[in-house]
């Protein structure tokens, strides 16, 4: 069975997703994010998004566009409540923030209901199984299960744009037109294979709605492919499951069956049988 094929387009890479809040619009209304303490604290915390190392004062200041004196004062306040920690290398995310994040991940019960099914899916396919939900046009990863050594940029609690991920597209396909329009307002190319043309994106969403399956063919990250299916609760989509791995190992025909059956099992609360690896998926 042939691996998923590329969709080729022109390439353009956008930078990081943390935008300075103190330099671009000095006339912003006083109630805006840039002029509120809460907005500044949020910007400092957001500067650690996707970063697994300590950040120095100067680097945080540059990322959020605030003076170092302001960052120093606010970062120390965050350290005082355990949301940040300070060591010789600078600041890093604190354990208290991790605790609060865990509470948020567990609030729906979806993660607990899906875990055994995700583990079985990962074992059968030899790929990485993801569980995600949709939040304001972005995928939030609730869980990631790996049974083999595969290097991926995803992480539990991390976010990715919905329009270029299989998880995102298969959930966005069932959203109302206004939500879709908001999520697709300003797509940008993550790789040369990212679909950014409005008609092409809409066609992918229409296909996902009809089939209950969406694909990512190196659209979010070069070299990686993904197949996803939605988790339904009545007439609503409450999440989605995907398998992700090197593009050469993404065999669409067999994986569609595996992913779809996993989401159906999660919805019905089926007992998970002993998993056996699929030779065709390896």
PDB file of N, CA, C and O in Angstrom, residues 34-83:
ATOM      1  N   UNK A  34      -1.798  44.753  26.424  1.00  0.00           N
ATOM      2  CA  UNK A  34      -0.467  45.300  26.666  1.00  0.00           C
ATOM      3  C   UNK A  34      -0.418  46.174  27.908  1.00  0.00           C
ATOM      4  O   UNK A  34       0.647  46.367  28.493  1.00  0.00           O
ATOM      5  N   UNK A  35      -1.542  46.737  28.319  1.00  0.00           N
ATOM      6  CA  UNK A  35      -1.521  47.682  29.428  1.00  0.00           C
ATOM      7  C   UNK A  35      -2.040  47.084  30.729  1.00  0.00           C
ATOM      8  O   UNK A  35      -2.222  47.790  31.701  1.00  0.00           O
ATOM      9  N   UNK A  36      -2.317  45.784  30.753  1.00  0.00           N
ATOM     10  CA  UNK A  36      -2.812  45.155  31.971  1.00  0.00           C
ATOM     11  C   UNK A  36      -1.744  44.263  32.573  1.00  0.00           C
ATOM     12  O   UNK A  36      -0.943  43.647  31.877  1.00  0.00           O
ATOM     13  N   UNK A  37      -1.761  44.181  33.896  1.00  0.00           N
ATOM     14  CA  UNK A  37      -0.823  43.307  34.585  1.00  0.00           C
ATOM     15  C   UNK A  37      -1.063  41.861  34.185  1.00  0.00           C
ATOM     16  O   UNK A  37      -0.118  41.101  33.933  1.00  0.00           O
ATOM     17  N   UNK A  38      -2.338  41.469  34.110  1.00  0.00           N
ATOM     18  CA  UNK A  38      -2.653  40.090  33.739  1.00  0.00           C
ATOM     19  C   UNK A  38      -2.130  39.783  32.343  1.00  0.00           C
ATOM     20  O   UNK A  38      -1.566  38.705  32.099  1.00  0.00           O
ATOM     21  N   UNK A  39      -2.282  40.731  31.420  1.00  0.00           N
ATOM     22  CA  UNK A  39      -1.784  40.516  30.068  1.00  0.00           C
ATOM     23  C   UNK A  39      -0.279  40.354  30.027  1.00  0.00           C
ATOM     24  O   UNK A  39       0.254  39.533  29.281  1.00  0.00           O
ATOM     25  N   UNK A  40       0.414  41.125  30.846  1.00  0.00           N
ATOM     26  CA  UNK A  40       1.876  41.022  30.885  1.00  0.00           C
ATOM     27  C   UNK A  40       2.332  39.706  31.514  1.00  0.00           C
ATOM     28  O   UNK A  40       3.280  39.074  31.054  1.00  0.00           O
ATOM     29  N   UNK A  41       1.635  39.296  32.561  1.00  0.00           N
ATOM     30  CA  UNK A  41       1.964  38.011  33.182  1.00  0.00           C
ATOM     31  C   UNK A  41       1.725  36.870  32.198  1.00  0.00           C
ATOM     32  O   UNK A  41       2.540  35.942  32.096  1.00  0.00           O
ATOM     33  N   UNK A  42       0.610  36.952  31.470  1.00  0.00           N
ATOM     34  CA  UNK A  42       0.305  35.909  30.488  1.00  0.00           C
ATOM     35  C   UNK A  42       1.366  35.866  29.402  1.00  0.00           C
ATOM     36  O   UNK A  42       1.776  34.792  28.955  1.00  0.00           O
ATOM     37  N   UNK A  43       1.826  37.035  28.958  1.00  0.00           N
ATOM     38  CA  UNK A  43       2.849  37.093  27.912  1.00  0.00           C
ATOM     39  C   UNK A  43       4.163  36.475  28.390  1.00  0.00           C
ATOM     40  O   UNK A  43       4.840  35.776  27.632  1.00  0.00           O
ATOM     41  N   UNK A  44       4.520  36.724  29.636  1.00  0.00           N
ATOM     42  CA  UNK A  44       5.752  36.139  30.186  1.00  0.00           C
ATOM     43  C   UNK A  44       5.642  34.622  30.237  1.00  0.00           C
ATOM     44  O   UNK A  44       6.568  33.900  29.840  1.00  0.00           O
ATOM     45  N   UNK A  45       4.499  34.113  30.708  1.00  0.00           N
ATOM     46  CA  UNK A  45       4.312  32.666  30.749  1.00  0.00           C
ATOM     47  C   UNK A  45       4.299  32.082  29.338  1.00  0.00           C
ATOM     48  O   UNK A  45       4.865  31.009  29.098  1.00  0.00           O
ATOM     49  N   UNK A  46       3.666  32.784  28.393  1.00  0.00           N
ATOM     50  CA  UNK A  46       3.590  32.297  27.014  1.00  0.00           C
ATOM     51  C   UNK A  46       4.957  32.254  26.347  1.00  0.00           C
ATOM     52  O   UNK A  46       5.159  31.504  25.394  1.00  0.00           O
ATOM     53  N   UNK A  47       5.907  33.022  26.836  1.00  0.00           N
ATOM     54  CA  UNK A  47       7.243  33.022  26.235  1.00  0.00           C
ATOM     55  C   UNK A  47       7.950  31.686  26.424  1.00  0.00           C
ATOM     56  O   UNK A  47       8.919  31.386  25.727  1.00  0.00           O
ATOM     57  N   UNK A  48       7.447  30.861  27.355  1.00  0.00           N
ATOM     58  CA  UNK A  48       8.038  29.542  27.597  1.00  0.00           C
ATOM     59  C   UNK A  48       7.380  28.456  26.747  1.00  0.00           C
ATOM     60  O   UNK A  48       7.772  27.290  26.838  1.00  0.00           O
ATOM     61  N   UNK A  49       6.367  28.811  25.967  1.00  0.00           N
ATOM     62  CA  UNK A  49       5.642  27.823  25.180  1.00  0.00           C
ATOM     63  C   UNK A  49       6.585  27.093  24.237  1.00  0.00           C
ATOM     64  O   UNK A  49       7.262  27.696  23.414  1.00  0.00           O
ATOM     65  N   UNK A  50       6.620  25.768  24.355  1.00  0.00           N
ATOM     66  CA  UNK A  50       7.474  24.951  23.512  1.00  0.00           C
ATOM     67  C   UNK A  50       8.941  24.984  23.870  1.00  0.00           C
ATOM     68  O   UNK A  50       9.773  24.428  23.155  1.00  0.00           O
ATOM     69  N   UNK A  51       9.277  25.622  24.986  1.00  0.00           N
ATOM     70  CA  UNK A  51      10.682  25.742  25.395  1.00  0.00           C
ATOM     71  C   UNK A  51      10.940  24.849  26.603  1.00  0.00           C
ATOM     72  O   UNK A  51      10.267  24.970  27.624  1.00  0.00           O
ATOM     73  N   UNK A  52      11.893  23.946  26.494  1.00  0.00           N
ATOM     74  CA  UNK A  52      12.179  23.018  27.591  1.00  0.00           C
ATOM     75  C   UNK A  52      13.456  23.388  28.353  1.00  0.00           C
ATOM     76  O   UNK A  52      14.056  22.564  29.020  1.00  0.00           O
ATOM     77  N   UNK A  53      13.866  24.643  28.246  1.00  0.00           N
ATOM     78  CA  UNK A  53      15.065  25.095  28.958  1.00  0.00           C
ATOM     79  C   UNK A  53      14.761  26.381  29.710  1.00  0.00           C
ATOM     80  O   UNK A  53      13.704  26.995  29.534  1.00  0.00           O
ATOM     81  N   UNK A  54      15.688  26.772  30.546  1.00  0.00           N
ATOM     82  CA  UNK A  54      15.531  28.026  31.281  1.00  0.00           C
ATOM     83  C   UNK A  54      15.762  29.214  30.340  1.00  0.00           C
ATOM     84  O   UNK A  54      16.562  29.142  29.402  1.00  0.00           O
ATOM     85  N   UNK A  55      15.035  30.294  30.574  1.00  0.00           N
ATOM     86  CA  UNK A  55      15.190  31.514  29.790  1.00  0.00           C
ATOM     87  C   UNK A  55      15.751  32.621  30.671  1.00  0.00           C
ATOM     88  O   UNK A  55      15.294  32.815  31.799  1.00  0.00           O
ATOM     89  N   UNK A  56      16.737  33.345  30.158  1.00  0.00           N
ATOM     90  CA  UNK A  56      17.311  34.460  30.888  1.00  0.00           C
ATOM     91  C   UNK A  56      16.405  35.683  30.830  1.00  0.00           C
ATOM     92  O   UNK A  56      15.490  35.773  30.009  1.00  0.00           O
ATOM     93  N   UNK A  57      16.679  36.625  31.701  1.00  0.00           N
ATOM     94  CA  UNK A  57      15.870  37.842  31.788  1.00  0.00           C
ATOM     95  C   UNK A  57      15.846  38.594  30.457  1.00  0.00           C
ATOM     96  O   UNK A  57      14.792  39.049  29.996  1.00  0.00           O
ATOM     97  N   UNK A  58      17.001  38.735  29.835  1.00  0.00           N
ATOM     98  CA  UNK A  58      17.086  39.461  28.562  1.00  0.00           C
ATOM     99  C   UNK A  58      16.283  38.763  27.463  1.00  0.00           C
ATOM    100  O   UNK A  58      15.622  39.421  26.646  1.00  0.00           O
ATOM    101  N   UNK A  59      16.324  37.428  27.439  1.00  0.00           N
ATOM    102  CA  UNK A  59      15.607  36.691  26.400  1.00  0.00           C
ATOM    103  C   UNK A  59      14.098  36.823  26.579  1.00  0.00           C
ATOM    104  O   UNK A  59      13.363  37.005  25.601  1.00  0.00           O
ATOM    105  N   UNK A  60      13.632  36.739  27.819  1.00  0.00           N
ATOM    106  CA  UNK A  60      12.198  36.921  28.070  1.00  0.00           C
ATOM    107  C   UNK A  60      11.784  38.330  27.674  1.00  0.00           C
ATOM    108  O   UNK A  60      10.752  38.538  27.027  1.00  0.00           O
ATOM    109  N   UNK A  61      12.595  39.320  28.066  1.00  0.00           N
ATOM    110  CA  UNK A  61      12.303  40.713  27.734  1.00  0.00           C
ATOM    111  C   UNK A  61      12.176  40.909  26.235  1.00  0.00           C
ATOM    112  O   UNK A  61      11.263  41.591  25.745  1.00  0.00           O
ATOM    113  N   UNK A  62      13.075  40.289  25.487  1.00  0.00           N
ATOM    114  CA  UNK A  62      13.041  40.407  24.037  1.00  0.00           C
ATOM    115  C   UNK A  62      11.826  39.713  23.447  1.00  0.00           C
ATOM    116  O   UNK A  62      11.196  40.219  22.513  1.00  0.00           O
ATOM    117  N   UNK A  63      11.465  38.551  24.004  1.00  0.00           N
ATOM    118  CA  UNK A  63      10.335  37.790  23.475  1.00  0.00           C
ATOM    119  C   UNK A  63       9.008  38.506  23.689  1.00  0.00           C
ATOM    120  O   UNK A  63       8.123  38.441  22.836  1.00  0.00           O
ATOM    121  N   UNK A  64       8.833  39.164  24.826  1.00  0.00           N
ATOM    122  CA  UNK A  64       7.537  39.773  25.142  1.00  0.00           C
ATOM    123  C   UNK A  64       7.500  41.266  24.872  1.00  0.00           C
ATOM    124  O   UNK A  64       6.436  41.888  24.926  1.00  0.00           O
ATOM    125  N   UNK A  65       8.662  41.884  24.611  1.00  0.00           N
ATOM    126  CA  UNK A  65       8.685  43.300  24.285  1.00  0.00           C
ATOM    127  C   UNK A  65       8.451  44.209  25.469  1.00  0.00           C
ATOM    128  O   UNK A  65       7.868  45.285  25.324  1.00  0.00           O
ATOM    129  N   UNK A  66       8.902  43.797  26.647  1.00  0.00           N
ATOM    130  CA  UNK A  66       8.782  44.607  27.856  1.00  0.00           C
ATOM    131  C   UNK A  66      10.168  44.919  28.405  1.00  0.00           C
ATOM    132  O   UNK A  66      11.114  44.148  28.190  1.00  0.00           O
ATOM    133  N   UNK A  67      10.326  46.022  29.138  1.00  0.00           N
ATOM    134  CA  UNK A  67      11.623  46.342  29.739  1.00  0.00           C
ATOM    135  C   UNK A  67      12.075  45.250  30.709  1.00  0.00           C
ATOM    136  O   UNK A  67      11.242  44.596  31.355  1.00  0.00           O
ATOM    137  N   UNK A  68      13.391  45.084  30.818  1.00  0.00           N
ATOM    138  CA  UNK A  68      13.910  44.054  31.714  1.00  0.00           C
ATOM    139  C   UNK A  68      13.498  44.295  33.164  1.00  0.00           C
ATOM    140  O   UNK A  68      13.266  43.343  33.909  1.00  0.00           O
ATOM    141  N   UNK A  69      13.404  45.547  33.559  1.00  0.00           N
ATOM    142  CA  UNK A  69      13.001  45.843  34.941  1.00  0.00           C
ATOM    143  C   UNK A  69      11.578  45.361  35.208  1.00  0.00           C
ATOM    144  O   UNK A  69      11.280  44.811  36.283  1.00  0.00           O
ATOM    145  N   UNK A  70      10.702  45.521  34.227  1.00  0.00           N
ATOM    146  CA  UNK A  70       9.317  45.054  34.372  1.00  0.00           C
ATOM    147  C   UNK A  70       9.260  43.535  34.398  1.00  0.00           C
ATOM    148  O   UNK A  70       8.567  42.938  35.223  1.00  0.00           O
ATOM    149  N   UNK A  71      10.003  42.910  33.498  1.00  0.00           N
ATOM    150  CA  UNK A  71      10.036  41.451  33.453  1.00  0.00           C
ATOM    151  C   UNK A  71      10.591  40.887  34.756  1.00  0.00           C
ATOM    152  O   UNK A  71      10.069  39.907  35.301  1.00  0.00           O
ATOM    153  N   UNK A  72      11.632  41.512  35.271  1.00  0.00           N
ATOM    154  CA  UNK A  72      12.248  41.057  36.515  1.00  0.00           C
ATOM    155  C   UNK A  72      11.243  41.105  37.666  1.00  0.00           C
ATOM    156  O   UNK A  72      11.109  40.152  38.447  1.00  0.00           O
ATOM    157  N   UNK A  73      10.515  42.204  37.755  1.00  0.00           N
ATOM    158  CA  UNK A  73       9.542  42.356  38.842  1.00  0.00           C
ATOM    159  C   UNK A  73       8.410  41.333  38.725  1.00  0.00           C
ATOM    160  O   UNK A  73       8.058  40.668  39.708  1.00  0.00           O
ATOM    161  N   UNK A  74       7.870  41.181  37.519  1.00  0.00           N
ATOM    162  CA  UNK A  74       6.747  40.265  37.336  1.00  0.00           C
ATOM    163  C   UNK A  74       7.186  38.800  37.436  1.00  0.00           C
ATOM    164  O   UNK A  74       6.461  37.962  37.985  1.00  0.00           O
ATOM    165  N   UNK A  75       8.375  38.492  36.912  1.00  0.00           N
ATOM    166  CA  UNK A  75       8.874  37.119  36.992  1.00  0.00           C
ATOM    167  C   UNK A  75       9.107  36.710  38.444  1.00  0.00           C
ATOM    168  O   UNK A  75       8.827  35.567  38.834  1.00  0.00           O
ATOM    169  N   UNK A  76       9.584  37.625  39.261  1.00  0.00           N
ATOM    170  CA  UNK A  76       9.775  37.316  40.678  1.00  0.00           C
ATOM    171  C   UNK A  76       8.440  37.078  41.377  1.00  0.00           C
ATOM    172  O   UNK A  76       8.331  36.237  42.282  1.00  0.00           O
ATOM    173  N   UNK A  77       7.412  37.807  40.961  1.00  0.00           N
ATOM    174  CA  UNK A  77       6.084  37.576  41.521  1.00  0.00           C
ATOM    175  C   UNK A  77       5.561  36.200  41.126  1.00  0.00           C
ATOM    176  O   UNK A  77       4.937  35.503  41.938  1.00  0.00           O
ATOM    177  N   UNK A  78       5.832  35.796  39.882  1.00  0.00           N
ATOM    178  CA  UNK A  78       5.423  34.468  39.428  1.00  0.00           C
ATOM    179  C   UNK A  78       6.193  33.371  40.160  1.00  0.00           C
ATOM    180  O   UNK A  78       5.652  32.301  40.453  1.00  0.00           O
ATOM    181  N   UNK A  79       7.452  33.638  40.471  1.00  0.00           N
ATOM    182  CA  UNK A  79       8.239  32.685  41.254  1.00  0.00           C
ATOM    183  C   UNK A  79       7.674  32.536  42.666  1.00  0.00           C
ATOM    184  O   UNK A  79       7.657  31.437  43.238  1.00  0.00           O
ATOM    185  N   UNK A  80       7.198  33.639  43.222  1.00  0.00           N
ATOM    186  CA  UNK A  80       6.678  33.630  44.587  1.00  0.00           C
ATOM    187  C   UNK A  80       5.462  32.720  44.734  1.00  0.00           C
ATOM    188  O   UNK A  80       5.226  32.149  45.805  1.00  0.00           O
ATOM    189  N   UNK A  81       4.675  32.566  43.663  1.00  0.00           N
ATOM    190  CA  UNK A  81       3.488  31.709  43.723  1.00  0.00           C
ATOM    191  C   UNK A  81       3.734  30.353  43.066  1.00  0.00           C
ATOM    192  O   UNK A  81       2.817  29.538  42.943  1.00  0.00           O
ATOM    193  N   UNK A  82       4.959  30.089  42.632  1.00  0.00           N
ATOM    194  CA  UNK A  82       5.309  28.781  42.101  1.00  0.00           C
ATOM    195  C   UNK A  82       5.019  28.563  40.630  1.00  0.00           C
ATOM    196  O   UNK A  82       5.155  27.446  40.127  1.00  0.00           O
ATOM    197  N   UNK A  83       4.603  29.616  39.921  1.00  0.00           N
ATOM    198  CA  UNK A  83       4.327  29.458  38.498  1.00  0.00           C
ATOM    199  C   UNK A  83       5.606  29.469  37.675  1.00  0.00           C
ATOM    200  O   UNK A  83       5.646  28.918  36.584  1.00  0.00           O
TER     201      UNK A  83
END
